[in-house]
PDB file of C-alpha atoms in Angstrom:
ATOM      1  CA  MET A   1      85.017 141.964  93.991  1.00 94.00           C
ATOM      2  CA  HIS A   2      83.318 140.326  96.918  1.00 96.00           C
ATOM      3  CA  GLY A   3      80.923 140.932  99.746  1.00 96.00           C
ATOM      4  CA  GLU A   4      80.525 138.965 102.953  1.00 96.00           C
ATOM      5  CA  LYS A   5      78.928 135.856 101.395  1.00 97.00           C
ATOM      6  CA  THR A   6      79.296 136.250  97.649  1.00 98.00           C
ATOM      7  CA  GLY A   7      81.793 137.305  95.049  1.00 98.00           C
ATOM      8  CA  LEU A   8      81.422 138.777  91.574  1.00 98.00           C
ATOM      9  CA  ARG A   9      83.667 137.556  88.795  1.00 97.00           C
ATOM     10  CA  ALA A  10      83.771 137.569  85.011  1.00 96.00           C
ATOM     11  CA  ARG A  11      81.493 135.047  83.342  1.00 94.00           C
ATOM     12  CA  GLN A  12      83.215 131.805  82.314  1.00 94.00           C
ATOM     13  CA  GLU A  13      82.218 129.349  79.594  1.00 92.00           C
ATOM     14  CA  SER A  14      81.541 126.738  82.286  1.00 94.00           C
ATOM     15  CA  ASP A  15      78.846 129.037  83.785  1.00 95.00           C
ATOM     16  CA  VAL A  16      76.771 129.299  80.619  1.00 93.00           C
ATOM     17  CA  GLN A  17      75.083 125.855  80.612  1.00 92.00           C
ATOM     18  CA  ILE A  18      74.185 126.092  84.324  1.00 95.00           C
ATOM     19  CA  LEU A  19      72.756 129.616  84.088  1.00 94.00           C
ATOM     20  CA  GLN A  20      70.919 128.753  80.884  1.00 93.00           C
ATOM     21  CA  SER A  21      69.228 125.655  82.310  1.00 92.00           C
ATOM     22  CA  GLU A  22      68.398 127.025  85.780  1.00 94.00           C
ATOM     23  CA  LEU A  23      67.603 130.668  85.031  1.00 93.00           C
ATOM     24  CA  TYR A  24      66.676 131.060  81.360  1.00 91.00           C
ATOM     25  CA  ASP A  25      64.881 127.792  80.568  1.00 90.00           C
ATOM     26  CA  ASP A  26      62.456 128.320  83.476  1.00 88.00           C
ATOM     27  CA  VAL A  27      60.090 130.305  81.245  1.00 90.00           C
ATOM     28  CA  ALA A  28      57.647 131.480  83.927  1.00 87.00           C
ATOM     29  CA  THR A  29      60.431 132.768  86.187  1.00 87.00           C
ATOM     30  CA  ARG A  30      62.429 134.303  83.321  1.00 90.00           C
ATOM     31  CA  ALA A  31      59.310 136.141  82.120  1.00 89.00           C
ATOM     32  CA  ARG A  32      59.211 137.892  85.506  1.00 91.00           C
ATOM     33  CA  ALA A  33      62.842 139.005  85.236  1.00 89.00           C
ATOM     34  CA  ASP A  34      63.165 140.231  81.651  1.00 88.00           C
ATOM     35  CA  SER A  35      61.070 142.724  79.727  1.00 85.00           C
ATOM     36  CA  ARG A  36      61.835 140.957  76.453  1.00 86.00           C
ATOM     37  CA  PRO A  37      59.732 137.983  75.367  1.00 88.00           C
ATOM     38  CA  TRP A  38      61.201 134.561  76.077  1.00 89.00           C
ATOM     39  CA  ARG A  39      62.442 132.673  73.031  1.00 90.00           C
ATOM     40  CA  PRO A  40      64.076 129.249  72.896  1.00 91.00           C
ATOM     41  CA  VAL A  41      67.826 129.784  72.692  1.00 90.00           C
ATOM     42  CA  PRO A  42      70.334 126.931  72.648  1.00 83.00           C
ATOM     43  CA  PRO A  43      72.954 127.211  75.426  1.00 70.00           C
ATOM     44  CA  GLY A  44      75.868 127.322  72.988  1.00 79.00           C
ATOM     45  CA  SER A  45      74.331 130.147  70.966  1.00 86.00           C
ATOM     46  CA  ALA A  46      75.916 133.588  70.863  1.00 85.00           C
ATOM     47  CA  ARG A  47      72.339 134.866  71.463  1.00 86.00           C
ATOM     48  CA  SER A  48      72.212 133.240  74.897  1.00 88.00           C
ATOM     49  CA  PRO A  49      71.848 135.963  77.549  1.00 89.00           C
ATOM     50  CA  TYR A  50      74.653 134.213  79.413  1.00 90.00           C
ATOM     51  CA  ALA A  51      77.123 133.962  76.535  1.00 89.00           C
ATOM     52  CA  VAL A  52      80.602 135.130  77.451  1.00 90.00           C
ATOM     53  CA  ALA A  53      81.052 138.563  75.884  1.00 86.00           C
ATOM     54  CA  ASP A  54      83.736 141.181  75.613  1.00 88.00           C
ATOM     55  CA  PRO A  55      83.598 144.056  78.124  1.00 87.00           C
ATOM     56  CA  SER A  56      81.257 146.900  77.224  1.00 90.00           C
ATOM     57  CA  ASP A  57      80.706 150.483  78.299  1.00 93.00           C
ATOM     58  CA  GLU A  58      76.929 149.849  78.369  1.00 95.00           C
ATOM     59  CA  ALA A  59      76.879 146.802  80.660  1.00 96.00           C
ATOM     60  CA  ALA A  60      78.941 144.979  83.266  1.00 96.00           C
ATOM     61  CA  LEU A  61      78.043 141.278  83.448  1.00 95.00           C
ATOM     62  CA  PHE A  62      79.116 139.143  86.398  1.00 97.00           C
ATOM     63  CA  SER A  63      78.732 135.606  87.611  1.00 97.00           C
ATOM     64  CA  VAL A  64      77.927 135.384  91.315  1.00 98.00           C
ATOM     65  CA  VAL A  65      79.774 132.782  93.381  1.00 98.00           C
ATOM     66  CA  GLU A  66      79.216 131.736  96.974  1.00 98.00           C
ATOM     67  CA  LEU A  67      82.489 132.495  98.755  1.00 97.00           C
ATOM     68  CA  GLU A  68      82.431 129.492 101.088  1.00 96.00           C
ATOM     69  CA  SER A  69      81.828 126.790  98.468  1.00 97.00           C
ATOM     70  CA  ARG A  70      83.068 128.713  95.372  1.00 97.00           C
ATOM     71  CA  GLU A  71      79.923 127.394  93.654  1.00 97.00           C
ATOM     72  CA  LEU A  72      78.161 129.393  90.948  1.00 98.00           C
ATOM     73  CA  ALA A  73      75.157 131.075  92.618  1.00 98.00           C
ATOM     74  CA  GLY A  74      73.751 133.176  89.756  1.00 97.00           C
ATOM     75  CA  GLU A  75      74.289 136.318  87.747  1.00 97.00           C
ATOM     76  CA  ALA A  76      74.478 140.039  88.488  1.00 97.00           C
ATOM     77  CA  LEU A  77      74.740 142.973  86.150  1.00 96.00           C
ATOM     78  CA  LEU A  78      74.758 146.687  85.690  1.00 97.00           C
ATOM     79  CA  TRP A  79      72.960 147.431  82.439  1.00 96.00           C
ATOM     80  CA  GLY A  80      71.873 150.524  80.569  1.00 97.00           C
ATOM     81  CA  ILE A  81      74.983 152.292  81.840  1.00 98.00           C
ATOM     82  CA  ASP A  82      74.667 155.957  80.883  1.00 98.00           C
ATOM     83  CA  LEU A  83      78.100 157.556  81.039  1.00 96.00           C
ATOM     84  CA  HIS A  84      76.781 161.071  80.454  1.00 98.00           C
ATOM     85  CA  ASN A  85      74.320 161.019  83.363  1.00 98.00           C
ATOM     86  CA  ARG A  86      76.421 158.477  85.310  1.00 98.00           C
ATOM     87  CA  THR A  87      73.488 156.141  85.954  1.00 98.00           C
ATOM     88  CA  ALA A  88      72.820 152.420  85.552  1.00 98.00           C
ATOM     89  CA  HIS A  89      70.223 149.762  86.223  1.00 98.00           C
ATOM     90  CA  ILE A  90      70.860 146.704  88.378  1.00 98.00           C
ATOM     91  CA  GLY A  91      69.763 143.150  87.742  1.00 96.00           C
ATOM     92  CA  ILE A  92      70.403 139.999  89.735  1.00 97.00           C
ATOM     93  CA  SER A  93      69.160 136.457  89.382  1.00 96.00           C
ATOM     94  CA  LEU A  94      70.109 133.627  91.695  1.00 97.00           C
ATOM     95  CA  ARG A  95      69.861 129.911  91.043  1.00 96.00           C
ATOM     96  CA  PRO A  96      66.964 128.306  92.968  1.00 95.00           C
ATOM     97  CA  ALA A  97      69.273 126.582  95.487  1.00 96.00           C
ATOM     98  CA  PHE A  98      70.788 129.953  96.464  1.00 97.00           C
ATOM     99  CA  ARG A  99      67.579 131.933  96.996  1.00 95.00           C
ATOM    100  CA  GLY A 100      66.388 132.816 100.496  1.00 93.00           C
ATOM    101  CA  ARG A 101      69.888 132.710 101.981  1.00 94.00           C
ATOM    102  CA  GLY A 102      70.625 136.440 102.211  1.00 92.00           C
ATOM    103  CA  PHE A 103      72.770 136.503  99.087  1.00 97.00           C
ATOM    104  CA  SER A 104      70.717 139.129  97.220  1.00 97.00           C
ATOM    105  CA  THR A 105      71.471 141.913  99.697  1.00 97.00           C
ATOM    106  CA  ASP A 106      75.139 140.947  99.703  1.00 97.00           C
ATOM    107  CA  VAL A 107      75.267 140.993  95.887  1.00 98.00           C
ATOM    108  CA  LEU A 108      73.528 144.395  95.819  1.00 98.00           C
ATOM    109  CA  HIS A 109      76.078 145.850  98.265  1.00 98.00           C
ATOM    110  CA  THR A 110      78.907 144.567  96.059  1.00 98.00           C
ATOM    111  CA  LEU A 111      77.297 145.880  92.850  1.00 98.00           C
ATOM    112  CA  CYS A 112      76.891 149.283  94.514  1.00 98.00           C
ATOM    113  CA  ALA A 113      80.581 149.294  95.454  1.00 98.00           C
ATOM    114  CA  TYR A 114      81.461 148.469  91.861  1.00 97.00           C
ATOM    115  CA  GLY A 115      79.069 151.030  90.386  1.00 98.00           C
ATOM    116  CA  PHE A 116      79.892 153.888  92.715  1.00 98.00           C
ATOM    117  CA  THR A 117      83.606 153.405  93.435  1.00 97.00           C
ATOM    118  CA  VAL A 118      84.919 151.653  90.331  1.00 96.00           C
ATOM    119  CA  ARG A 119      82.664 153.097  87.615  1.00 97.00           C
ATOM    120  CA  GLY A 120      82.066 156.490  89.235  1.00 97.00           C
ATOM    121  CA  LEU A 121      78.297 156.347  88.784  1.00 98.00           C
ATOM    122  CA  GLN A 122      76.052 158.672  90.770  1.00 98.00           C
ATOM    123  CA  ARG A 123      72.745 156.730  90.633  1.00 98.00           C
ATOM    124  CA  LEU A 124      71.747 153.059  90.531  1.00 98.00           C
ATOM    125  CA  GLN A 125      68.199 151.928  89.864  1.00 98.00           C
ATOM    126  CA  ILE A 126      66.255 148.689  90.232  1.00 98.00           C
ATOM    127  CA  GLU A 127      62.969 147.876  88.558  1.00 97.00           C
ATOM    128  CA  THR A 128      61.163 144.796  89.855  1.00 97.00           C
ATOM    129  CA  LEU A 129      57.616 143.515  89.899  1.00 97.00           C
ATOM    130  CA  THR A 130      55.665 144.911  92.832  1.00 98.00           C
ATOM    131  CA  ASP A 131      54.926 141.397  94.094  1.00 97.00           C
ATOM    132  CA  ASN A 132      58.650 140.526  94.251  1.00 96.00           C
ATOM    133  CA  ALA A 133      58.854 141.025  98.021  1.00 96.00           C
ATOM    134  CA  PRO A 134      62.272 139.314  98.398  1.00 96.00           C
ATOM    135  CA  MET A 135      63.927 141.675  95.883  1.00 97.00           C
ATOM    136  CA  ILE A 136      62.267 144.759  97.343  1.00 98.00           C
ATOM    137  CA  ALA A 137      63.389 143.712 100.844  1.00 97.00           C
ATOM    138  CA  ALA A 138      66.965 143.039  99.651  1.00 97.00           C
ATOM    139  CA  ALA A 139      67.133 146.390  97.845  1.00 98.00           C
ATOM    140  CA  THR A 140      65.778 148.251 100.870  1.00 98.00           C
ATOM    141  CA  ALA A 141      68.302 146.491 103.132  1.00 97.00           C
ATOM    142  CA  ALA A 142      71.065 147.621 100.748  1.00 97.00           C
ATOM    143  CA  GLY A 143      69.925 151.253 101.040  1.00 97.00           C
ATOM    144  CA  PHE A 144      67.658 151.640  98.011  1.00 98.00           C
ATOM    145  CA  VAL A 145      64.565 153.828  98.371  1.00 98.00           C
ATOM    146  CA  ARG A 146      61.285 153.018  96.680  1.00 98.00           C
ATOM    147  CA  GLU A 147      60.617 155.929  94.343  1.00 98.00           C
ATOM    148  CA  GLY A 148      57.406 154.889  92.657  1.00 98.00           C
ATOM    149  CA  THR A 149      55.291 152.400  90.790  1.00 98.00           C
ATOM    150  CA  LEU A 150      55.055 151.952  87.041  1.00 97.00           C
ATOM    151  CA  ARG A 151      51.479 150.826  86.620  1.00 98.00           C
ATOM    152  CA  ARG A 152      50.832 147.929  84.218  1.00 97.00           C
ATOM    153  CA  SER A 153      54.287 148.387  82.711  1.00 96.00           C
ATOM    154  CA  ALA A 154      55.313 144.735  82.433  1.00 94.00           C
ATOM    155  CA  TRP A 155      53.749 142.013  80.291  1.00 93.00           C
ATOM    156  CA  VAL A 156      54.393 138.888  82.334  1.00 93.00           C
ATOM    157  CA  TYR A 157      53.283 135.466  81.206  1.00 88.00           C
ATOM    158  CA  GLY A 158      49.886 136.534  79.915  1.00 91.00           C
ATOM    159  CA  ARG A 159      49.030 139.590  81.989  1.00 93.00           C
ATOM    160  CA  TYR A 160      50.161 143.119  82.785  1.00 96.00           C
ATOM    161  CA  MET A 161      51.820 143.753  86.120  1.00 96.00           C
ATOM    162  CA  ASP A 162      53.068 146.794  88.027  1.00 97.00           C
ATOM    163  CA  GLU A 163      56.752 147.456  88.599  1.00 97.00           C
ATOM    164  CA  ALA A 164      58.383 149.111  91.603  1.00 98.00           C
ATOM    165  CA  VAL A 165      61.234 151.546  90.954  1.00 98.00           C
ATOM    166  CA  LEU A 166      63.933 151.766  93.614  1.00 98.00           C
ATOM    167  CA  GLY A 167      66.921 154.087  93.475  1.00 98.00           C
ATOM    168  CA  LEU A 168      70.130 154.767  95.344  1.00 98.00           C
ATOM    169  CA  LEU A 169      72.367 157.805  94.947  1.00 98.00           C
ATOM    170  CA  ALA A 170      76.092 157.696  95.525  1.00 98.00           C
ATOM    171  CA  SER A 171      75.676 160.531  98.041  1.00 98.00           C
ATOM    172  CA  ASP A 172      73.212 158.385 100.065  1.00 97.00           C
ATOM    173  CA  TRP A 173      75.200 155.151  99.803  1.00 97.00           C
ATOM    174  CA  THR A 174      76.897 153.742 102.896  1.00 93.00           C
ATOM    175  CA  PRO A 175      79.778 151.464 101.921  1.00 92.00           C
ATOM    176  CA  ARG A 176      80.391 148.370 103.991  1.00 86.00           C
ATOM    177  CA  THR A 177      83.580 148.436 105.989  1.00 75.00           C
TER     178      THR A 177
END
């Protein structure tokens, strides 16, 4: 699947080392993106968050590529997929060289198309730190509505931080044409 600037594809073995070194091994940044504590994980390990895995009903893991260059730009995922309630959470993480270029909104639009039209979900949700202005702006531009704040809900690199919760319903979603 693809948007205007980016495409989503299955993770490939060649992606793992790049994602591991640029997204996971940056401990301070990774601590802001994952509620689990950071642990050293070798890139070739099956425990790497970027390891190529079989498809799952609970998660859909993608590598993000820039359409123009075909270069790996980051990762995107639907996680915590709840088939009974038809809901899921969204996560994206872009490599440093691809941040600030409008890719996040494009990736979110494409993930929404996948979640709503391919998976038949009725609600997508994003949780992000309240000081993550770029993610909040990208989510809002993609149609997400800020629904609340989870006070002191995230332990991030030595301190508690608040998280913003943003949601989008299939009935409120406007697909790109």
